[in-house]
Short mmCIF file of C-alpha atoms in Angstrom, two decimals:
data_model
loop_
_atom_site.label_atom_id
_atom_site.label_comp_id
_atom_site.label_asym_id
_atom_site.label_seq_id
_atom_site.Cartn_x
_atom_site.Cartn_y
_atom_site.Cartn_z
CA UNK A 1 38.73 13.64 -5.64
CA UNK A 2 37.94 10.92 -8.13
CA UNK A 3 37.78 8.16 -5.64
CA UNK A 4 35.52 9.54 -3.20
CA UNK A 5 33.00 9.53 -5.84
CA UNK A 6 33.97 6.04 -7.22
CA UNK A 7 33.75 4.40 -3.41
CA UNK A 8 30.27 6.32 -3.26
CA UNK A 9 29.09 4.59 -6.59
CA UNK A 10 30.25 1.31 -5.36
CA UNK A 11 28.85 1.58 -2.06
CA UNK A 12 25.19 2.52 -4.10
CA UNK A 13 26.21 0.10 -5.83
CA UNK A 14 26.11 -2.69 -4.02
CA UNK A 15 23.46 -1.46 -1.66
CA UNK A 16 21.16 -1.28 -4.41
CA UNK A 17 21.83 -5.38 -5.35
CA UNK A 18 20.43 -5.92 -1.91
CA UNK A 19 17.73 -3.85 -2.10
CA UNK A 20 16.45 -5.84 -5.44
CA UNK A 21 17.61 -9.33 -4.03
CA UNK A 22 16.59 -9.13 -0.29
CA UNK A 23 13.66 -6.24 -0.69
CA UNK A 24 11.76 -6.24 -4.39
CA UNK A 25 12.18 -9.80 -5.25
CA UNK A 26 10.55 -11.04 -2.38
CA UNK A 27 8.28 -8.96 -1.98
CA UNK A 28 6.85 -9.52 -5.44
CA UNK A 29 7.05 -12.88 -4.82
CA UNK A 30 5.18 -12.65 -2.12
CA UNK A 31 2.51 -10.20 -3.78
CA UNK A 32 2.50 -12.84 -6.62
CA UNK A 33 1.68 -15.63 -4.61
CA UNK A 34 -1.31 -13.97 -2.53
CA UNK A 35 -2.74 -12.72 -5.69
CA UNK A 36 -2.78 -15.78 -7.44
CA UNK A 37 -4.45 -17.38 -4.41
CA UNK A 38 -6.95 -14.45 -4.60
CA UNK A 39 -7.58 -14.38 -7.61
CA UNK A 40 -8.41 -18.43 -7.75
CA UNK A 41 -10.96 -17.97 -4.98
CA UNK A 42 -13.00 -15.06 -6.34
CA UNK A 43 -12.20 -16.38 -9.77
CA UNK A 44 -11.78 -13.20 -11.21
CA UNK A 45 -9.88 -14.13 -14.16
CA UNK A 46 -12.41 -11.21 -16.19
CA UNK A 47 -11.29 -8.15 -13.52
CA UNK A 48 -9.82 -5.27 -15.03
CA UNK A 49 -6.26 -4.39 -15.33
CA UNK A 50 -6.63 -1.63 -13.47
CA UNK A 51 -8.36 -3.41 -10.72
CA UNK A 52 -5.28 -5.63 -10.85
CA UNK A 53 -2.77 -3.03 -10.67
CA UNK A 54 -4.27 -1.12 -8.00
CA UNK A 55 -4.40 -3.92 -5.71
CA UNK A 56 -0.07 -3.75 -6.05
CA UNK A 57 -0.74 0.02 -4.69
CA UNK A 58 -2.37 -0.74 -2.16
CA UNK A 59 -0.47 -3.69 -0.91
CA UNK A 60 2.71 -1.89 -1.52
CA UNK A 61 1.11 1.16 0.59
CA UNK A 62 -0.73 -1.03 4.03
CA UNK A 63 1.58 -4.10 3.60
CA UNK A 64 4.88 -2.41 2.43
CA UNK A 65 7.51 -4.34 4.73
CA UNK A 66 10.11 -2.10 4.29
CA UNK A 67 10.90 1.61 3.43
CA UNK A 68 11.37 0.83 -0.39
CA UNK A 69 8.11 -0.43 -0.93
CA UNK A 70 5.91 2.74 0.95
CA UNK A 71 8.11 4.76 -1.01
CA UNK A 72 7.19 3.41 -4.41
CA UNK A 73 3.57 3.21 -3.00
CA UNK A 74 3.86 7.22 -2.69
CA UNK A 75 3.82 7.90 -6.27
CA UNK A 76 0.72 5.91 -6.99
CA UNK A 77 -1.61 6.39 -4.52
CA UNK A 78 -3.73 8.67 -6.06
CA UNK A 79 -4.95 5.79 -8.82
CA UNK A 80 -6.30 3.61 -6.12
CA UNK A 81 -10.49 3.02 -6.65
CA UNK A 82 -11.41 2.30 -2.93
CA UNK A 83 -13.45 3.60 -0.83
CA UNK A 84 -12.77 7.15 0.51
CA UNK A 85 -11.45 5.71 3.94
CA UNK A 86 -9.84 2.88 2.69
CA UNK A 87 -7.29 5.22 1.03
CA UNK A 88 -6.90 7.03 3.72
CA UNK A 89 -5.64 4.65 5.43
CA UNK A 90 -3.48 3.51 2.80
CA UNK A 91 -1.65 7.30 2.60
CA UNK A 92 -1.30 7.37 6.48
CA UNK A 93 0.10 4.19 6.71
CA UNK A 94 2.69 5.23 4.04
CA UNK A 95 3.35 8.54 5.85
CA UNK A 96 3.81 6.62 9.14
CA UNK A 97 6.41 4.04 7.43
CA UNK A 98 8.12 6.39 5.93
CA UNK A 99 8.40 9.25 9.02
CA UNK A 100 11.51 6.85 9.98
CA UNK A 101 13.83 8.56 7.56
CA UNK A 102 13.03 12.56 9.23
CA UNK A 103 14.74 13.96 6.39
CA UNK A 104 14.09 16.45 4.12
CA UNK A 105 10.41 18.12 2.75
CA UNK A 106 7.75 15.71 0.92
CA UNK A 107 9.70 13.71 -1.41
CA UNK A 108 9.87 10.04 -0.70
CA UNK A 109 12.08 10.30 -3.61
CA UNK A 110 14.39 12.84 -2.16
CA UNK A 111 14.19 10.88 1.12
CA UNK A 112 14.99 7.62 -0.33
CA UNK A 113 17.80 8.57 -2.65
CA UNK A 114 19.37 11.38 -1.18
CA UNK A 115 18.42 11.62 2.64
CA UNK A 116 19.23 15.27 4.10
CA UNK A 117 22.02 16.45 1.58
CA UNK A 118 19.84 19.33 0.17
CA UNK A 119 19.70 20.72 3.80
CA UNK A 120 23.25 21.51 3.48
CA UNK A 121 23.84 22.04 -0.54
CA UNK A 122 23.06 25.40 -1.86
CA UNK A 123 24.19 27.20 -4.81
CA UNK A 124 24.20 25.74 -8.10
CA UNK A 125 24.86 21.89 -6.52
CA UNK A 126 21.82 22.00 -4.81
CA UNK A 127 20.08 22.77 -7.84
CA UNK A 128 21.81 20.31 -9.98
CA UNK A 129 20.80 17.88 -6.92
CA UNK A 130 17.27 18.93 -6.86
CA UNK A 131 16.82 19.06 -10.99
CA UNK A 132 17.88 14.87 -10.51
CA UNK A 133 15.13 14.43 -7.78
CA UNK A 134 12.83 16.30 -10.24
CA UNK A 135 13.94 14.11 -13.17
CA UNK A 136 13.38 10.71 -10.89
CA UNK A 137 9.73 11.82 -10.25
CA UNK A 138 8.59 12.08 -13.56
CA UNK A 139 10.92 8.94 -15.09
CA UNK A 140 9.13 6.86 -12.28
CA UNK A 141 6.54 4.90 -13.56
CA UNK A 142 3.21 4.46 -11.80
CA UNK A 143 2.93 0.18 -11.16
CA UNK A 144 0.04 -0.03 -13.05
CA UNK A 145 0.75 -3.17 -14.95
CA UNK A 146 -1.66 -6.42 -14.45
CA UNK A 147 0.99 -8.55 -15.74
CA UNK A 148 3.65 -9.59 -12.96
CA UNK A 149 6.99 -9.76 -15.46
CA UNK A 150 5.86 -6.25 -16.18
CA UNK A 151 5.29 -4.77 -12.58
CA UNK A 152 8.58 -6.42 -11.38
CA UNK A 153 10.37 -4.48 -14.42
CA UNK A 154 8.80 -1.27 -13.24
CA UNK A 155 9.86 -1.67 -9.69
CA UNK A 156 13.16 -2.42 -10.99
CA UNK A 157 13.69 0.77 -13.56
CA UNK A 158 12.22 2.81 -10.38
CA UNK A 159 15.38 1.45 -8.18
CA UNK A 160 17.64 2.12 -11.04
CA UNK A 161 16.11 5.58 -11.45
CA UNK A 162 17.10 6.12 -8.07
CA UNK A 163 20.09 5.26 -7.69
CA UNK A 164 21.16 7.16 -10.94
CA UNK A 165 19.67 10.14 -8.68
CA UNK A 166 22.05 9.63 -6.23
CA UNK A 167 25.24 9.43 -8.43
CA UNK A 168 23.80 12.69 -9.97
CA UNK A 169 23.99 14.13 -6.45
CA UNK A 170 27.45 12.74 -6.23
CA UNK A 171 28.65 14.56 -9.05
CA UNK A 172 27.02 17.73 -8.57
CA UNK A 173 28.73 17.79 -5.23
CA UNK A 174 31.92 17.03 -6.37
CA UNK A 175 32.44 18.69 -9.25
CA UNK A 176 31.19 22.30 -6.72
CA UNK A 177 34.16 24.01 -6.85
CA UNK A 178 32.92 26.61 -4.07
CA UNK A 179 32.72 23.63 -1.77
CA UNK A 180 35.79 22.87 0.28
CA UNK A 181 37.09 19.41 0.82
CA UNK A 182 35.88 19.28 4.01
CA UNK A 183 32.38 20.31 3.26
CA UNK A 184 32.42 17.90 0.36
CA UNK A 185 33.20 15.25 3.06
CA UNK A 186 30.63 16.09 5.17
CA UNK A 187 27.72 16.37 1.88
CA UNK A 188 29.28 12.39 1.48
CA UNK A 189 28.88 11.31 4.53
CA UNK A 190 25.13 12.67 4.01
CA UNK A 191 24.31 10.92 0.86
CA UNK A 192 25.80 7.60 2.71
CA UNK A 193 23.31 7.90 5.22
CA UNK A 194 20.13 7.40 2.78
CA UNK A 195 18.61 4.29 2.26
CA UNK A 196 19.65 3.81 -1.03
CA UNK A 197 23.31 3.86 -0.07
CA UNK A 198 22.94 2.04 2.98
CA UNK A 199 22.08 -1.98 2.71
CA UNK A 200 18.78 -3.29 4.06
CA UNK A 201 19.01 -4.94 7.25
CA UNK A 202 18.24 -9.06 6.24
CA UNK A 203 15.93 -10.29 3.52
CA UNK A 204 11.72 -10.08 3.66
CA UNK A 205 10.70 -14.03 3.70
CA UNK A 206 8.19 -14.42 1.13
CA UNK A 207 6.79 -17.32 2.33
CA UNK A 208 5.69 -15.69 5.51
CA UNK A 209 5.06 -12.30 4.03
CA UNK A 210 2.39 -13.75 0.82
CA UNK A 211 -0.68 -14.32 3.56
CA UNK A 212 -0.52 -11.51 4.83
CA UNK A 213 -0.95 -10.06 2.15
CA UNK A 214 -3.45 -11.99 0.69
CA UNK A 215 -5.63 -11.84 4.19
CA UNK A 216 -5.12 -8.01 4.01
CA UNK A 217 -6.62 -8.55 0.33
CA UNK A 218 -9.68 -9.84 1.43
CA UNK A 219 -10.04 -7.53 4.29
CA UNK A 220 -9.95 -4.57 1.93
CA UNK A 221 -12.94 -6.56 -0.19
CA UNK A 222 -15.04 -6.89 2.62
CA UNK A 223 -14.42 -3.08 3.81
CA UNK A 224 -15.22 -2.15 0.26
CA UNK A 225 -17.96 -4.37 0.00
CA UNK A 226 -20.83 -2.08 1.67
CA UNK A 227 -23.49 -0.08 0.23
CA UNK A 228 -25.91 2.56 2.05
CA UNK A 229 -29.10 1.75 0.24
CA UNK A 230 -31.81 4.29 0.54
CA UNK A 231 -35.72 3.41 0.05
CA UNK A 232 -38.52 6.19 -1.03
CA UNK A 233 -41.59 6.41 0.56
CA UNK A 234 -44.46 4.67 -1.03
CA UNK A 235 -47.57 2.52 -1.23
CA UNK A 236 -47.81 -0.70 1.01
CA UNK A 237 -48.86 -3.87 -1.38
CA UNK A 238 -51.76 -5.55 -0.81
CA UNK A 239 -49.50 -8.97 -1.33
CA UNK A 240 -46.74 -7.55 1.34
CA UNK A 241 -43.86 -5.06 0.93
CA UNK A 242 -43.96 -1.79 -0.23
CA UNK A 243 -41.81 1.45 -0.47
CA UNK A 244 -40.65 3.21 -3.27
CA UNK A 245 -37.86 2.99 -5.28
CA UNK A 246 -34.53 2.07 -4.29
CA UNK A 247 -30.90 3.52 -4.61
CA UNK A 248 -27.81 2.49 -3.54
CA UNK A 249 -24.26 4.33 -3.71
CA UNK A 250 -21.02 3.05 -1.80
CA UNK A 251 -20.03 3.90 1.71
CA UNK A 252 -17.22 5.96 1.93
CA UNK A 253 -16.75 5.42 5.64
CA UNK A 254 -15.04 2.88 7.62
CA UNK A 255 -17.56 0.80 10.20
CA UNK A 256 -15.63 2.51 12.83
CA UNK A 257 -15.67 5.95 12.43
CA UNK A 258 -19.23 8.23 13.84
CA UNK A 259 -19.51 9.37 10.17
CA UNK A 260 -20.96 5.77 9.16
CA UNK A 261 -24.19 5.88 8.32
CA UNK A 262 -27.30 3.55 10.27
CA UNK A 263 -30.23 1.78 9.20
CA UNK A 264 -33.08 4.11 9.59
CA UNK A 265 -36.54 2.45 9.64
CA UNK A 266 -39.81 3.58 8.09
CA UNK A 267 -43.09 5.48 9.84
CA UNK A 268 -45.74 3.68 9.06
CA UNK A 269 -49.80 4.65 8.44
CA UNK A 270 -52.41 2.69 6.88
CA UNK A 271 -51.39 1.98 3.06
CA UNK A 272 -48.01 3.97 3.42
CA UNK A 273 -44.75 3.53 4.24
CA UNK A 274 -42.27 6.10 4.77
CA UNK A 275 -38.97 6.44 3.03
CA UNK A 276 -36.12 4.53 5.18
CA UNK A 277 -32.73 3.36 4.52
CA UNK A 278 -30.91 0.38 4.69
CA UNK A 279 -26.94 -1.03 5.35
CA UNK A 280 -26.28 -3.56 2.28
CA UNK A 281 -23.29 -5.32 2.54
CA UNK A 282 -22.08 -8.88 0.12
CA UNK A 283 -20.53 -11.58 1.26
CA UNK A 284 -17.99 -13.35 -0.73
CA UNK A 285 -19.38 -16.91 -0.78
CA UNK A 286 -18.47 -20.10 1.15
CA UNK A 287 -15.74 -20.99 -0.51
CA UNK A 288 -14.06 -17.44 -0.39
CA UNK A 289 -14.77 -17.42 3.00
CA UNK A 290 -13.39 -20.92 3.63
CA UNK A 291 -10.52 -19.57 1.84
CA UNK A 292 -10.38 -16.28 4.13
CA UNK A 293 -10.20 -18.36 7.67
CA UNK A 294 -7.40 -21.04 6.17
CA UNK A 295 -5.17 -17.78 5.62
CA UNK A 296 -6.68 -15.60 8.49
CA UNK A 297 -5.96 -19.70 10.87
CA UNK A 298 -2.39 -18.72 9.07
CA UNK A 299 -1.45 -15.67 10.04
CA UNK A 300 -3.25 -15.23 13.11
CA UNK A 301 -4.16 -18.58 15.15
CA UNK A 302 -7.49 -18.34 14.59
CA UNK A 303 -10.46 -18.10 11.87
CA UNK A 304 -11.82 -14.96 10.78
CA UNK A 305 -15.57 -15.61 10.81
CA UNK A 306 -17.66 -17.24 13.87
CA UNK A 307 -18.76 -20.50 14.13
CA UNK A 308 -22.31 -20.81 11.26
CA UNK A 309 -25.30 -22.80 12.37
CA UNK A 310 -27.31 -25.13 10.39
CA UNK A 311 -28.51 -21.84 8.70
CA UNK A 312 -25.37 -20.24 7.41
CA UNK A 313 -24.00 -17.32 9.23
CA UNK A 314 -26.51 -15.11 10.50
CA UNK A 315 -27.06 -11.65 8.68
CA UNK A 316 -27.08 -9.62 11.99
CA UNK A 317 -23.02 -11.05 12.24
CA UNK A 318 -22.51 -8.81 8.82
CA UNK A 319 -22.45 -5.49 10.42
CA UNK A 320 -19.67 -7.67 12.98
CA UNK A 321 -17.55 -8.51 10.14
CA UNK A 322 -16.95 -5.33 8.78
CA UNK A 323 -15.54 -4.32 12.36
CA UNK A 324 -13.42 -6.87 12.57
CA UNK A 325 -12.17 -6.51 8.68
CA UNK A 326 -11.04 -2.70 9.55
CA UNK A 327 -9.03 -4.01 13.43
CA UNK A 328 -7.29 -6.79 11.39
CA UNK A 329 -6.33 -4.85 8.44
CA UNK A 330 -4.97 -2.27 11.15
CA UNK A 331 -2.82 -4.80 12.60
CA UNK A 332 -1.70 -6.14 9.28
CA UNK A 333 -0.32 -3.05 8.21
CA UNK A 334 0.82 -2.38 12.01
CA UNK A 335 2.96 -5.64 11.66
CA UNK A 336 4.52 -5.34 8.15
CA UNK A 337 5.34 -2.02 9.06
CA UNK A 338 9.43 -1.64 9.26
CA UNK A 339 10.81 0.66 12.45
CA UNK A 340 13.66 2.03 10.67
CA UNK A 341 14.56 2.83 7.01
CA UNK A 342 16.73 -0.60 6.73
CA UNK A 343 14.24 -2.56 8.58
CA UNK A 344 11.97 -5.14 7.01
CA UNK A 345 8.96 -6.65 8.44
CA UNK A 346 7.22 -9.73 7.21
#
């Protein structure tokens, strides 16, 4: 039946013109827009491309404000440089955005384009249906590009890419000639119920989305920002100081968990001091930090670091800051987080 597949194709169709106008566009609007504003305050125009890329992973993974994004996010998790627990985060935050579909297995992909038709196609459909999902994985490419002409493309060839996978399911199902019309009906009525063929529910406003994700930027620089730095035992200096040497490697922990490490200090004896260790952790600079409570004032009501004396901010406030990086990240991704696979949250 020629026009059950044709009615399919146009309801994909047009489905899929929402999800780029209402969904992608904005979003990389919105991405666009905090990273330039990041970018100008850390003036990073020398950071990598890969550095650059991987912050559209990770946005698109604890910021993802609908179902489309986390499921692009899936695919390129794994080339994301942050700490240990910063990731994650970022793969349990996709996992928890994207438990609103309960369909089928482990594949976003299958999720996204076909919902739960495999649970009921067997035979040599299914496998024509699962050979597309197979072919959509390895055709989708990684967002990896620094350049933001180039990322949009590549989110747009991955919606493309899936919605070809669902008129491949269409077809496979159709042209099963063990299948009766009835079942065939019932497969349809399947494949309508995945997001792809289903329209998103509104648009994501860019303009209210882009601080978020730029405050969720410099929340994950902070968190990634800390060091455990480790001091030898050694001689005490007859002009102050002492210890031996020092080494430093990156904490892989977030502030909250029991696994962080503490400051352990030195035993002391006349002319000695024993080995101890330290928590090292940068700050980004005034005018970063200016930057961070305008957007933090933005989003939230209120500014992101306390109140600085005559002195600056106090060191002993670092430890503080990292605390408070990890809750509001949390609730950033808590609140950009749709409830349903054709919700969108800004």
């Amino acid at each position: 039946m020629v026009d059950r597949v044709e009615a399919y194709r146009r309801q994909v169709s047009d489905a899929v013109d929402l999800w780029q106008a209402n969904v992608c566009n904005p979003y990389v609007i919105a991405y666009n827009s905090a990273y330039k504003n990041y970018n100008d305050a850390f003036a990073r125009q020398k950071e990598s491309d890969k550095a650059r890329a991987e912050l559209f992973v990770s946005a698109a993974a604890l910021l993802p404000g609908s179902v489309l994004m986390a499921t692009a996010a899936s695919s390129s998790l794994r080339v994301l440089a942050n700490k240990a627990a910063l990731r994650m985060m970022a793969s349990l935050n996709v996992k928890r955005t994207l438990s609103v579909y309960q369909a089928i297995g482990n594949s976003p992909t299958a999720m996204f384009a076909i919902g739960k038709v495999l649970d009921g196609v067997k035979g040599e459909a299914g496998k024509k249906i699962q050979d597309a999902v197979t072919k959509t994985i390895q055709v989708s490419v990684d967002f990896l590009a620094a350049d933001p002409l180039n990322r949009d493309k590549q989110l747009q060839s991955w919606l493309l890419n899936h919605k070809i996978c669902a008129f491949d399911a269409a077809a496979a199902i159709e042209e099963d000639r063990t299948l009766s019309a009835r079942d065939k009906d019932a497969r349809f009525a399947e494949l309508r119920q995945a997001p792809i063929a289903s329209r998103p529910q509104g648009a994501i406003n860019a303009a209210k989305l882009a601080p978020k994700i730029e405050l969720g930027f410099y929340m994950m620089a902070l968190l990634d920002s800390d060091e455990l730095i480790t001091t030898e035992a050694g001689g005490v200096s007859p002009y102050g100081g002492g210890g031996g040497r020092s080494t430093s490697k990156r904490i892989d922990e977030m502030p909250s968990s029991p696994k962080y490490p503490r400051a352990k200090m030195p035993t002391t004896a006349p002319g000695y001091i024993g080995s101890y260790q330290t928590i090292g952790i940068t700050r980004p600079g005034s005018e970063v930090e200016d930057q961070i409570d305008k957007v933090c004032i933005q989003v939230t009501g209120k500014p992101f670091y306390a109140s600085s004396g005559w002195f600056g901010k106090p060191d002993t406030r670092k430890g503080q800051e990292l605390i408070d990086a990890e809750y509001r990240l949390k609730a950033l991704a808590d609140s950009t987080r749709p409830l349903s696979p054709l919700g969108l949250a800004s």
